[in-house]
Coordinates of C-alpha atoms and ligand atoms in Angstrom, one line a residue:
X1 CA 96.0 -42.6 -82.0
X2 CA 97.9 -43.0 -79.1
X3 CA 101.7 -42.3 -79.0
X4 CA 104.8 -45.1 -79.4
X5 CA 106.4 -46.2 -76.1
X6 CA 109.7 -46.1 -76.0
X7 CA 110.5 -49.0 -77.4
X8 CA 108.5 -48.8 -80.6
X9 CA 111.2 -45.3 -81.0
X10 CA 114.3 -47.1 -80.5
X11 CA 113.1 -49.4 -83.3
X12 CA 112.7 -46.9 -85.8
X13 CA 116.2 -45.5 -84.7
X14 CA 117.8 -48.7 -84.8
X15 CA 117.4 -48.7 -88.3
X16 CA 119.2 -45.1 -88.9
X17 CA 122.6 -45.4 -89.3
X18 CA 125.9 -42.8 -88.1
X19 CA 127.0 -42.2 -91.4
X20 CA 130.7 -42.8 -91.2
X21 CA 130.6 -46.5 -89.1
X22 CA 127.7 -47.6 -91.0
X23 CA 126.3 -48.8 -87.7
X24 CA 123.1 -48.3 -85.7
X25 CA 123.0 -45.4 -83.5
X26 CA 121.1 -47.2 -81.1
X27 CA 123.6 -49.9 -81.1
X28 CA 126.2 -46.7 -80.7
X29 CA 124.5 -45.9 -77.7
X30 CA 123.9 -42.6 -79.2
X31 CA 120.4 -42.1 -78.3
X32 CA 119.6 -40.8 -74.8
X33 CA 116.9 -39.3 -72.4
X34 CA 113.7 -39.9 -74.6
X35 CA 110.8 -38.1 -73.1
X36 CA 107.3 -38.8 -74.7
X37 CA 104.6 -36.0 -73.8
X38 CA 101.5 -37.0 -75.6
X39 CA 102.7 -37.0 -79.1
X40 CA 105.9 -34.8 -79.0
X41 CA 108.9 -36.6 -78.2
X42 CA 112.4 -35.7 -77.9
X43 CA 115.7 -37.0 -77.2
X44 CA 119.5 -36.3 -77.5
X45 CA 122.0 -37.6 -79.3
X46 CA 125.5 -38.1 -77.9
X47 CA 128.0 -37.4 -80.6
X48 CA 131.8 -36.5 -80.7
X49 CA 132.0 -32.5 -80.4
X50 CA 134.2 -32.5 -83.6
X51 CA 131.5 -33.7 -85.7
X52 CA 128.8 -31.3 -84.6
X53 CA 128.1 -29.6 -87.4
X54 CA 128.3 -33.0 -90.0
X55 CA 125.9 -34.5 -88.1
X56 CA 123.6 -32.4 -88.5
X57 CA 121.9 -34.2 -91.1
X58 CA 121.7 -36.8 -88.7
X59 CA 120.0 -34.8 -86.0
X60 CA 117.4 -33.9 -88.9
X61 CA 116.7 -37.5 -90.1
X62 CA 116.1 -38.3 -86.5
X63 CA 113.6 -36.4 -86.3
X64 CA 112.2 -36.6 -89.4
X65 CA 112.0 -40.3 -88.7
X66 CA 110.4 -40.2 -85.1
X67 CA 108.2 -37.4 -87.0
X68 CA 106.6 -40.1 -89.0
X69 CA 105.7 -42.5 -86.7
X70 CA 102.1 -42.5 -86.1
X71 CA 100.7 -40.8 -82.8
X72 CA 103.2 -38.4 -83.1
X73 CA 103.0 -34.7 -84.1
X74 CA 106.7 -33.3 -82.8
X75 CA 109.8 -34.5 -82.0
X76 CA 112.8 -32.7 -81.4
X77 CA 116.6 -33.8 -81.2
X78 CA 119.6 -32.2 -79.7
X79 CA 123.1 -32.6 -79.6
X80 CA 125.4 -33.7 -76.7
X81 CA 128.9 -34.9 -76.1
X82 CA 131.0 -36.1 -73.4
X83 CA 132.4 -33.6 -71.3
X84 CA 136.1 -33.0 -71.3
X85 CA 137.8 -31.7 -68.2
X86 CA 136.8 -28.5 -67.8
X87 CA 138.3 -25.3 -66.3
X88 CA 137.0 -25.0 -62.6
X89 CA 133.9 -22.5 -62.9
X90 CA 133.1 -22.9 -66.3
X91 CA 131.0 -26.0 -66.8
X92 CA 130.9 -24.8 -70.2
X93 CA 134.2 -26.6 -71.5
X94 CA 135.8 -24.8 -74.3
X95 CA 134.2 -25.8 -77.9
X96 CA 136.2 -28.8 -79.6
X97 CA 139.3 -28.1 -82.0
X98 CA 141.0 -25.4 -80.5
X99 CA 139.9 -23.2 -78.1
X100 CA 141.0 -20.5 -75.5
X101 CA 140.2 -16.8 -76.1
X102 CA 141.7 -16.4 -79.5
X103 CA 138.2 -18.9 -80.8
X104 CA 136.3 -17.1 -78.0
X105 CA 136.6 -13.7 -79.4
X106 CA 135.8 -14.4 -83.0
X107 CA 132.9 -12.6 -84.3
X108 CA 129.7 -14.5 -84.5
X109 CA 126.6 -13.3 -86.2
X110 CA 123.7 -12.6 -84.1
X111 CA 121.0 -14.7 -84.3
X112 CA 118.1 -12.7 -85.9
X113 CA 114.5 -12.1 -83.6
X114 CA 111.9 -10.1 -85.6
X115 CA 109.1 -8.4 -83.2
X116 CA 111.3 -9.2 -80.3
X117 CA 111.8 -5.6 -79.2
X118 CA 114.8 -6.2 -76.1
X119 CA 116.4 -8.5 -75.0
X120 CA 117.9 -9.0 -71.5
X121 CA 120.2 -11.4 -70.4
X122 CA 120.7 -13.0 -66.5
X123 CA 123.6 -14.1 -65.8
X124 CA 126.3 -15.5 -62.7
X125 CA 129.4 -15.9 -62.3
X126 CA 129.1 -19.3 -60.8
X127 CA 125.8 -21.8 -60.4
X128 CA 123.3 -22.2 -57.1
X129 CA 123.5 -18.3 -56.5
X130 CA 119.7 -17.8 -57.8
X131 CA 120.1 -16.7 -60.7
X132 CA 117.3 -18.9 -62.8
X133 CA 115.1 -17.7 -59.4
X134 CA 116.0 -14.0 -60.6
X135 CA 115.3 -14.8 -63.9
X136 CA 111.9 -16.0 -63.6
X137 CA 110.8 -13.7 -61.2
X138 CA 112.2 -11.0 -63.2
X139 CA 110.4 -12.4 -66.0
X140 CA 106.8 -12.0 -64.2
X141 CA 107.6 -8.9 -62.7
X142 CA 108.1 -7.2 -66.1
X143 CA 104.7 -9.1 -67.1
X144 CA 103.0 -7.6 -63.9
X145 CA 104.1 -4.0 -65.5
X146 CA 101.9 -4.8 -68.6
X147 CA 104.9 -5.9 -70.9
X148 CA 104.5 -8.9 -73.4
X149 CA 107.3 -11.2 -72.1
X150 CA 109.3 -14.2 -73.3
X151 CA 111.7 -16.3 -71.2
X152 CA 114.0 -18.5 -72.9
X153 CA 115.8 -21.2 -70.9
X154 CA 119.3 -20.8 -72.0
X155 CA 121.1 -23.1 -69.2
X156 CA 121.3 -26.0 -71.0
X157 CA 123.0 -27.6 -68.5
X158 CA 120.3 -27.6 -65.8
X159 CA 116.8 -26.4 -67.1
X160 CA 115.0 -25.6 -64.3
X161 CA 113.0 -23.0 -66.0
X162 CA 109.9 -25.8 -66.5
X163 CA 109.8 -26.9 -62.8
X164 CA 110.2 -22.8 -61.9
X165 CA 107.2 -21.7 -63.6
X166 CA 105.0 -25.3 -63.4
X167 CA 104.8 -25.0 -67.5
X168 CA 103.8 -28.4 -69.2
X169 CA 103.4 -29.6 -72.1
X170 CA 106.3 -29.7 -75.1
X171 CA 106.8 -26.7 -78.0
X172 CA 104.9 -27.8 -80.8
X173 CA 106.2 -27.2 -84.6
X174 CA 103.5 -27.3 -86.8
X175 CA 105.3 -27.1 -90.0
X176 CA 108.3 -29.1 -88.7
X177 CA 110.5 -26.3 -89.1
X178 CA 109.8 -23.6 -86.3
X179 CA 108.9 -24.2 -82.4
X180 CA 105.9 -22.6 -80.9
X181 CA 107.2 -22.2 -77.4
X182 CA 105.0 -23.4 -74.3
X183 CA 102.6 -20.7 -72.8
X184 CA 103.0 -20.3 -68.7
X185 CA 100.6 -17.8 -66.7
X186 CA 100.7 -15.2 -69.9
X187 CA 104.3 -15.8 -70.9
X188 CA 105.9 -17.7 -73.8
X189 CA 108.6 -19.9 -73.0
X190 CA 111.3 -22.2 -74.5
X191 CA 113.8 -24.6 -72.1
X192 CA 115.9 -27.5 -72.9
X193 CA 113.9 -28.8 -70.3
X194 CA 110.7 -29.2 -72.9
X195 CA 112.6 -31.0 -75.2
X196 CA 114.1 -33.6 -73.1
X197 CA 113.9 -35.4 -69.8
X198 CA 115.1 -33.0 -67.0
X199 CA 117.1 -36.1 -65.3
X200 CA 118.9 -36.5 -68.8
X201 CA 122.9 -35.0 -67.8
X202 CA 123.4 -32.5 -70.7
X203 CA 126.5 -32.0 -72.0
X204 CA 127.3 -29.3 -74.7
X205 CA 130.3 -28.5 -76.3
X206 CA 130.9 -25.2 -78.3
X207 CA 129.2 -26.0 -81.9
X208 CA 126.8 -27.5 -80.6
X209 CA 125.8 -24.7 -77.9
X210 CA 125.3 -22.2 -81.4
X211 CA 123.4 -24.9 -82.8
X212 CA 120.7 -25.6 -79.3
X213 CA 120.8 -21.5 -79.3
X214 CA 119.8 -21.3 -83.1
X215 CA 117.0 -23.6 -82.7
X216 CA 115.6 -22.9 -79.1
X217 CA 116.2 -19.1 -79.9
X218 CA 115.6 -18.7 -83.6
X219 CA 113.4 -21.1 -84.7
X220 CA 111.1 -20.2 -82.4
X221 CA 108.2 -18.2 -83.2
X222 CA 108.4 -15.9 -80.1
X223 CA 105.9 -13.6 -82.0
X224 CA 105.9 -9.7 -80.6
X225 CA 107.7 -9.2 -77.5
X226 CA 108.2 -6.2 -75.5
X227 CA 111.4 -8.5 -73.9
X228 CA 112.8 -11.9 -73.6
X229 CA 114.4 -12.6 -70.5
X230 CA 117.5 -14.9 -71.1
X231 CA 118.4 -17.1 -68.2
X232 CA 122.3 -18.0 -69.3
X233 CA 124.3 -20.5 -67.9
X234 CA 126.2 -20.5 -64.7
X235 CA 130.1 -19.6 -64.9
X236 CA 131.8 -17.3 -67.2
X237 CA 133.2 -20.2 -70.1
X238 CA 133.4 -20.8 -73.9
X239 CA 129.7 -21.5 -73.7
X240 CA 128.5 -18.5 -72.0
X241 CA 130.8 -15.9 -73.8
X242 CA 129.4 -17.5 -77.4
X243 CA 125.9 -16.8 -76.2
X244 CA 126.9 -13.2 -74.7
X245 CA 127.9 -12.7 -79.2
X246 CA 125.6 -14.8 -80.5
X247 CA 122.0 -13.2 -78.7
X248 CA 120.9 -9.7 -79.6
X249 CA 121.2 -8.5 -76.1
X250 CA 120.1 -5.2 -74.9
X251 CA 121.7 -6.1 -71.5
X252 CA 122.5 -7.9 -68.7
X253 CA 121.9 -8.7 -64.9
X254 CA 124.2 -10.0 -62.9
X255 CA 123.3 -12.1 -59.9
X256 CA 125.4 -12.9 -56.9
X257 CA 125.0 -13.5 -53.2
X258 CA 126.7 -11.7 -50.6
X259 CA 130.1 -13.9 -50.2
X260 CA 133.5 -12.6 -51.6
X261 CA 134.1 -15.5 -53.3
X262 CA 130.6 -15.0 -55.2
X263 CA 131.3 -11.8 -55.9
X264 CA 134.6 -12.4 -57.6
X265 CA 132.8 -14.5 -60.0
X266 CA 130.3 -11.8 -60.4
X267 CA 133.3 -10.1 -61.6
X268 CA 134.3 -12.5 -64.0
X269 CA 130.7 -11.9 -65.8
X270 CA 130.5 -8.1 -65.6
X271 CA 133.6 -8.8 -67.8
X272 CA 132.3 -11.1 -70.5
X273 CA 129.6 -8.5 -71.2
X274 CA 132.0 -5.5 -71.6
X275 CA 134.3 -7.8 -73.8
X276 CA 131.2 -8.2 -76.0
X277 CA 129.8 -4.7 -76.1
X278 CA 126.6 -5.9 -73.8
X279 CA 125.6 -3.2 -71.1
X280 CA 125.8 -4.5 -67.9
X281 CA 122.2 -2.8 -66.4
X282 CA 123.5 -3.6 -62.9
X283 CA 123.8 -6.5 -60.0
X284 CA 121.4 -8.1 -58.0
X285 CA 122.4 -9.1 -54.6
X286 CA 120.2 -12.7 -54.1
X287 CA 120.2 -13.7 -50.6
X288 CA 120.7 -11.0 -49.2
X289 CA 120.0 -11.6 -45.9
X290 CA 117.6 -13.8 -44.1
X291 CA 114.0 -13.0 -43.1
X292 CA 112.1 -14.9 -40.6
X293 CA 109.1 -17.0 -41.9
X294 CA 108.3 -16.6 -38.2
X295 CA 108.7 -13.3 -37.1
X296 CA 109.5 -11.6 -40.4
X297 CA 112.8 -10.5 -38.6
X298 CA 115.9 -9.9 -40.7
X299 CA 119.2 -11.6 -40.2
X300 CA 122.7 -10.7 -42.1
X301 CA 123.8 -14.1 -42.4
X302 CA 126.4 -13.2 -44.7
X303 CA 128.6 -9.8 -45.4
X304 CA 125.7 -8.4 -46.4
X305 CA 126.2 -5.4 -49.1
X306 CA 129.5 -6.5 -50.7
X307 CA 127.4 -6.9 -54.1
X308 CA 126.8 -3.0 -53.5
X309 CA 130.0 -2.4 -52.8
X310 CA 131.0 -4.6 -56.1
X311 CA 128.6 -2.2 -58.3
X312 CA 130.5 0.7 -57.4
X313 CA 133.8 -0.2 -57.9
X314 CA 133.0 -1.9 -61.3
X315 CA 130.7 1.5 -62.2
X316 CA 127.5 -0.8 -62.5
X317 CA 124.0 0.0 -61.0
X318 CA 123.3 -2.2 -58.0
X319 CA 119.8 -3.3 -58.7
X320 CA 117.9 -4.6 -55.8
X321 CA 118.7 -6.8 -52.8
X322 CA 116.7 -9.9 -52.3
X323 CA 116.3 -12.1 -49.0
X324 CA 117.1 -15.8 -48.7
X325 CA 113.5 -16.7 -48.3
X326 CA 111.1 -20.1 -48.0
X327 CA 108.7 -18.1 -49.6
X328 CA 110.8 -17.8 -52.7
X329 CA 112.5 -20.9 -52.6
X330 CA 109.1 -22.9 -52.2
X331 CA 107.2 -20.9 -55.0
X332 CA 110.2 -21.5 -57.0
X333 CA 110.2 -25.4 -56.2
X334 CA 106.5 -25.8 -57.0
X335 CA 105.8 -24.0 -60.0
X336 CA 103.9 -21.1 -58.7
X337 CA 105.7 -17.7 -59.9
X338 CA 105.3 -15.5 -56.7
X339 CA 103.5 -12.3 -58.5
X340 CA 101.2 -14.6 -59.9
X341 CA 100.2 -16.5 -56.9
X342 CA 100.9 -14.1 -53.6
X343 CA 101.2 -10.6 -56.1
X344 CA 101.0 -8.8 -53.1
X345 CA 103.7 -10.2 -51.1
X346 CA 106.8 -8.4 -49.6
X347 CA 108.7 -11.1 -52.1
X348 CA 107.1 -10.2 -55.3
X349 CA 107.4 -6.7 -54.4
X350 CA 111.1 -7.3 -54.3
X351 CA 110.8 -8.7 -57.6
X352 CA 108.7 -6.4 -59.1
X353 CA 111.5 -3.5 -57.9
X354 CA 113.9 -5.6 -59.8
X355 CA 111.6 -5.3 -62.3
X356 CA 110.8 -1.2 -62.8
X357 CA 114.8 -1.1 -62.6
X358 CA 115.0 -3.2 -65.4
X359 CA 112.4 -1.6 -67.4
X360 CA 113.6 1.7 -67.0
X361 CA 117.6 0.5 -68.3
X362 CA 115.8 -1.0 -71.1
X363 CA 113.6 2.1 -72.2
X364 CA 116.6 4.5 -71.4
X365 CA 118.2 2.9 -74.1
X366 CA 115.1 2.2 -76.8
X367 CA 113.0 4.6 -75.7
X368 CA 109.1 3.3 -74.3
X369 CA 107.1 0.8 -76.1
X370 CA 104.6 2.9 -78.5
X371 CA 101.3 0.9 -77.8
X372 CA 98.9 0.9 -75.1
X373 CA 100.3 -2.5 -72.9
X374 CA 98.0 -5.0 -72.5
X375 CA 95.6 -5.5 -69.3
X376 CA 96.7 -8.9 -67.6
X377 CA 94.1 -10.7 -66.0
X378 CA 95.6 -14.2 -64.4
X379 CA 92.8 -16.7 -63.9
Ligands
ADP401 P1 121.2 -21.0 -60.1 O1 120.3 -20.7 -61.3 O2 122.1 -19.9 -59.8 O3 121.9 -22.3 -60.2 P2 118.7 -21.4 -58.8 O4 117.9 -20.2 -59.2 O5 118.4 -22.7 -59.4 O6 120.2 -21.1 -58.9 O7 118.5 -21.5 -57.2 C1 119.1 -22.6 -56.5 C2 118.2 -22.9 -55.3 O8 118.2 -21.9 -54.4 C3 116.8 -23.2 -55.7 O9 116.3 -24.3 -54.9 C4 116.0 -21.9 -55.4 O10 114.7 -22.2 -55.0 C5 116.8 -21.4 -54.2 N1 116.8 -20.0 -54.1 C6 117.2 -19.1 -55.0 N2 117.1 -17.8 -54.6 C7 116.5 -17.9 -53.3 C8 116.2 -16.9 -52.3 N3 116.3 -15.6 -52.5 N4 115.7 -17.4 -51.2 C9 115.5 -18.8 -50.9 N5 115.9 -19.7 -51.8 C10 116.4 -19.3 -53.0

C-alpha cells in the first residue's frame, strides 16, 4: 500500500475542526510543512501560543486521523506559533502570558529517562558558532570510546542534526504512543528535523517548547544509554532556560569561537546553567584558528585563546580548541561524522580529546559505567 500524497492528507484534515471557531483547520491555514517519508508523515500545526496546552487534543486527533489513513504507519504533529518580537539573542521569545525571569525561574519537573545513565547538554550563547558541529562530533567521539550514545536534537529552531549525521528515515511509534528514534552509524537519534520538513520555519513559544521536549525526549524509547548528548538551542532565552530545568542534565558544554563578542554570550550561558544547578564541565573554543587544507599551516585569524581566558575567570574547565576547518565543515555538510569516516584524522582526534574530557567530567561525578562497553565495528 503506497502512502497518500499530500493532498489525499489535507482532505482528511479538512474535515477536523479548531474547536472554538468551528472551522477547518486547513481552511485556518493551520497546517504546515507536511513531509511524507514512506509511510510516516508529519506536519505542524500553527496555533496561538495561548492555547498550547488546549489544543492538545487537537494535536492528538491529528494524528490519530492521518494515523488511519491507509499506507500509513506514523505520523507525528507539533506545535508552532507566530513569533513575537523577540529580545535580540534569544530567538527563543519568552513563552506566552507573562513572561520575564519571575515565569523563567519557576520550578519545572524534570522529564523522567529510565536507563539513560547521563546526560550532557551543548550549548551557545548565540547561533552559527558550531555548536550542533560540537555536538555531533562530541556525540561520535564518546561512541568511538565504546559508550552507548544518544543524541537528541533539541534546536528546534534549526535541526541540522539529520543533515549532520546523513540519518534518514522518520522515528517510528509502533504503539502510537512512544517514538523509536532513528539509528545513525551506531547511535540513536531524535530531531525536529525527522518529524517535519527541514525548510518548514519553526516557531516555538514557551508551552509548547515543554510539550516538543516531552515528546521528542520522553516518549522516546532511548533504551540504555551510557549518555545523551543534548544539542540546545542557540541564545540564552525563555526557551533555552526551560530546557536547562526541564532535562535531567548531568552537564553542560559551552561552545564559542574566539571573538569577544562570542564570548560574552558564552557568558550569558555559563550563567543559565549555574541559575539551574547544571555543572558547567567547561568551554570549547570552535574555530579556533585556521589550518591550511594546503599546507596544514596554522593561522590565528581571530584573538585566538580569549575562550581560555573566559574559562578562567568564570572558574570553568576549558575543554579543547578546535580549528576552523573544510574538513569539518564538509563532513558536517554531507552527513559523514568525521570519526566514522576519516577516524584517524587530526580532526577527529580533536573531537575525540573533546570527548575523553567529557567522559572523565561525567564519570567524576557518577562514577564509571559497570559493564564491559561494547566493541564497535562501523561497516
Ligand atoms: P550552530 O549550531 O552554532 O548554529 P553549526 O554547528 O550549524 O552552528 O555550524 C555552522 C556552520 O559552520 C556549518 O556549516 C558548519 O559546518 C560550520 N562549522 C562549524 N564548526 C566548524 C569548524 N570548526 N570548521 C569549519 N566549519 C565549521
Amino acid at each position: 500500500m503506497s502512502a497518500p500524497s499530500r493532498d489525499e492528507i489535507l482532505a482528511r484534515l479538512r474535515e477536523i475542526r479548531h474547536p472554538k471557531s468551528g472551522r477547518s483547520i486547513v481552511e485556518l491555514g493551520m497546517v504546515s510543512g507536511i513531509v511524507i517519508r514512506g509511510s510516516n508523515v508529519g506536519f505542524a500545526l500553527e496555533i496561538d501560543p495561548a492555547e498550547a496546552e488546549e489544543l492538545e487534543p487537537l494535536r492528538r486527533a491529528c494524528e490519530e486521523a492521518v494515523r488511519t489513513l491507509p499506507g500509513v504507519t506514523s505520523c507525528t504533529v507539533v506545535l508552532t506559533a507566530e513569533r513575537r518580537p523577540a529580545a535580540a539573542g534569544d530567538p527563543g521569545a519568552a513563552p506566552a502570558g507573562g513572561s520575564g525571569p519571575a515565569t523563567a525561574r519557576r520550578t519545572r519537573p524534570k522529564i523522567a529517562l529510565p536507563g539513560v545513565r547521563a546526560v550532557v547538554a551543548v550549548a551557545s550563547g548565540k547561533g552559527g558558532v558550531g555548536k550542533s558541529t560540537t555536538a555531533v562530533n562530541l556525540a561520535y567521539g564518546l561512541r568511538s570510546l565504546g559508550w552507548r550514545v544518544g543524541l537528541l536534537d533539541a534546536d528546534i529552531y534549526g535541526p541540522s542534526v539529520p543533515r549532520m549525521t546523513g540519518a534518514r528515515g522518520r522515528p517510528t511509534s509502533p504503539d502510537g504512543e512512544k517514538l523509536v528514534p532513528v539509528e545513525s552509524y551506531g547511535i540513536s537519534m531524535m530531531s525536529v528535523g525527522f518529524l517535519v520538513d527541514e525548510e518548514t520555519p519553526m516557531i516555538w513559544r514557551g508551552p509548547m517548547v515543554q510539550g516538543a521536549l516531552q515528546q521528542m525526549l520522553g516518549d522516546v524509547l532511548w533504551g540504555e544509554l551510557d549518555v545523551l548528548v543534548v544539542d540546545l538551542p542557540p541564545g540564552t532565552g525563555d526557551a533555552q532556560l526551560t530546557m536547562a530545568q526541564q532535562v535531567p542534565l548531568t552537564g553542560a558544554v559551552i561552545v564559542s569561537t574566539p571573538q569577544d563578542i562570542a564570548l560574552l554570550d558564552a557568558r550569558k550561558a555559563i550563567n543559565m546553567f549555574r541559575k539551574v544547578d547544571v555543572p558547567v564541565f567547561g568551554i570549547v573554543e570552535n574555530m579556533s584558528y585556521f589550518l591550511c587544507p594546503h599546507c596544514g599551516g596554522r593561522s590565528d585569524i581571530f584573538a585566538h585563546g580569549g575562550a581560555r581566558a573566559c574559562a578562567e575567570r568564570y572558574g570553568v574547565d576549558f575543554l579543547a580548541e578546535i580549528p576552523l576547518d573544510l574538513a569539518i565543515r564538509e563532513h558536517a555538510d554531507a552527513g559523514r561524522p568525521l570519526a566514522v569516516f576519516a577516524p584517524e584524522s587530526p580532526q577527529a582526534q580533536a573531537y575525540l580529546e573533546l570527548a575523553r574530557n567529557v567522559r572523565d567530567r561525567i564519570e567524576a561525578q557518577l562514577g564509571r559505567p559497570t559493564r564491559r562497553p561494547p566493541r564497535i565495528r562501523y561497516l
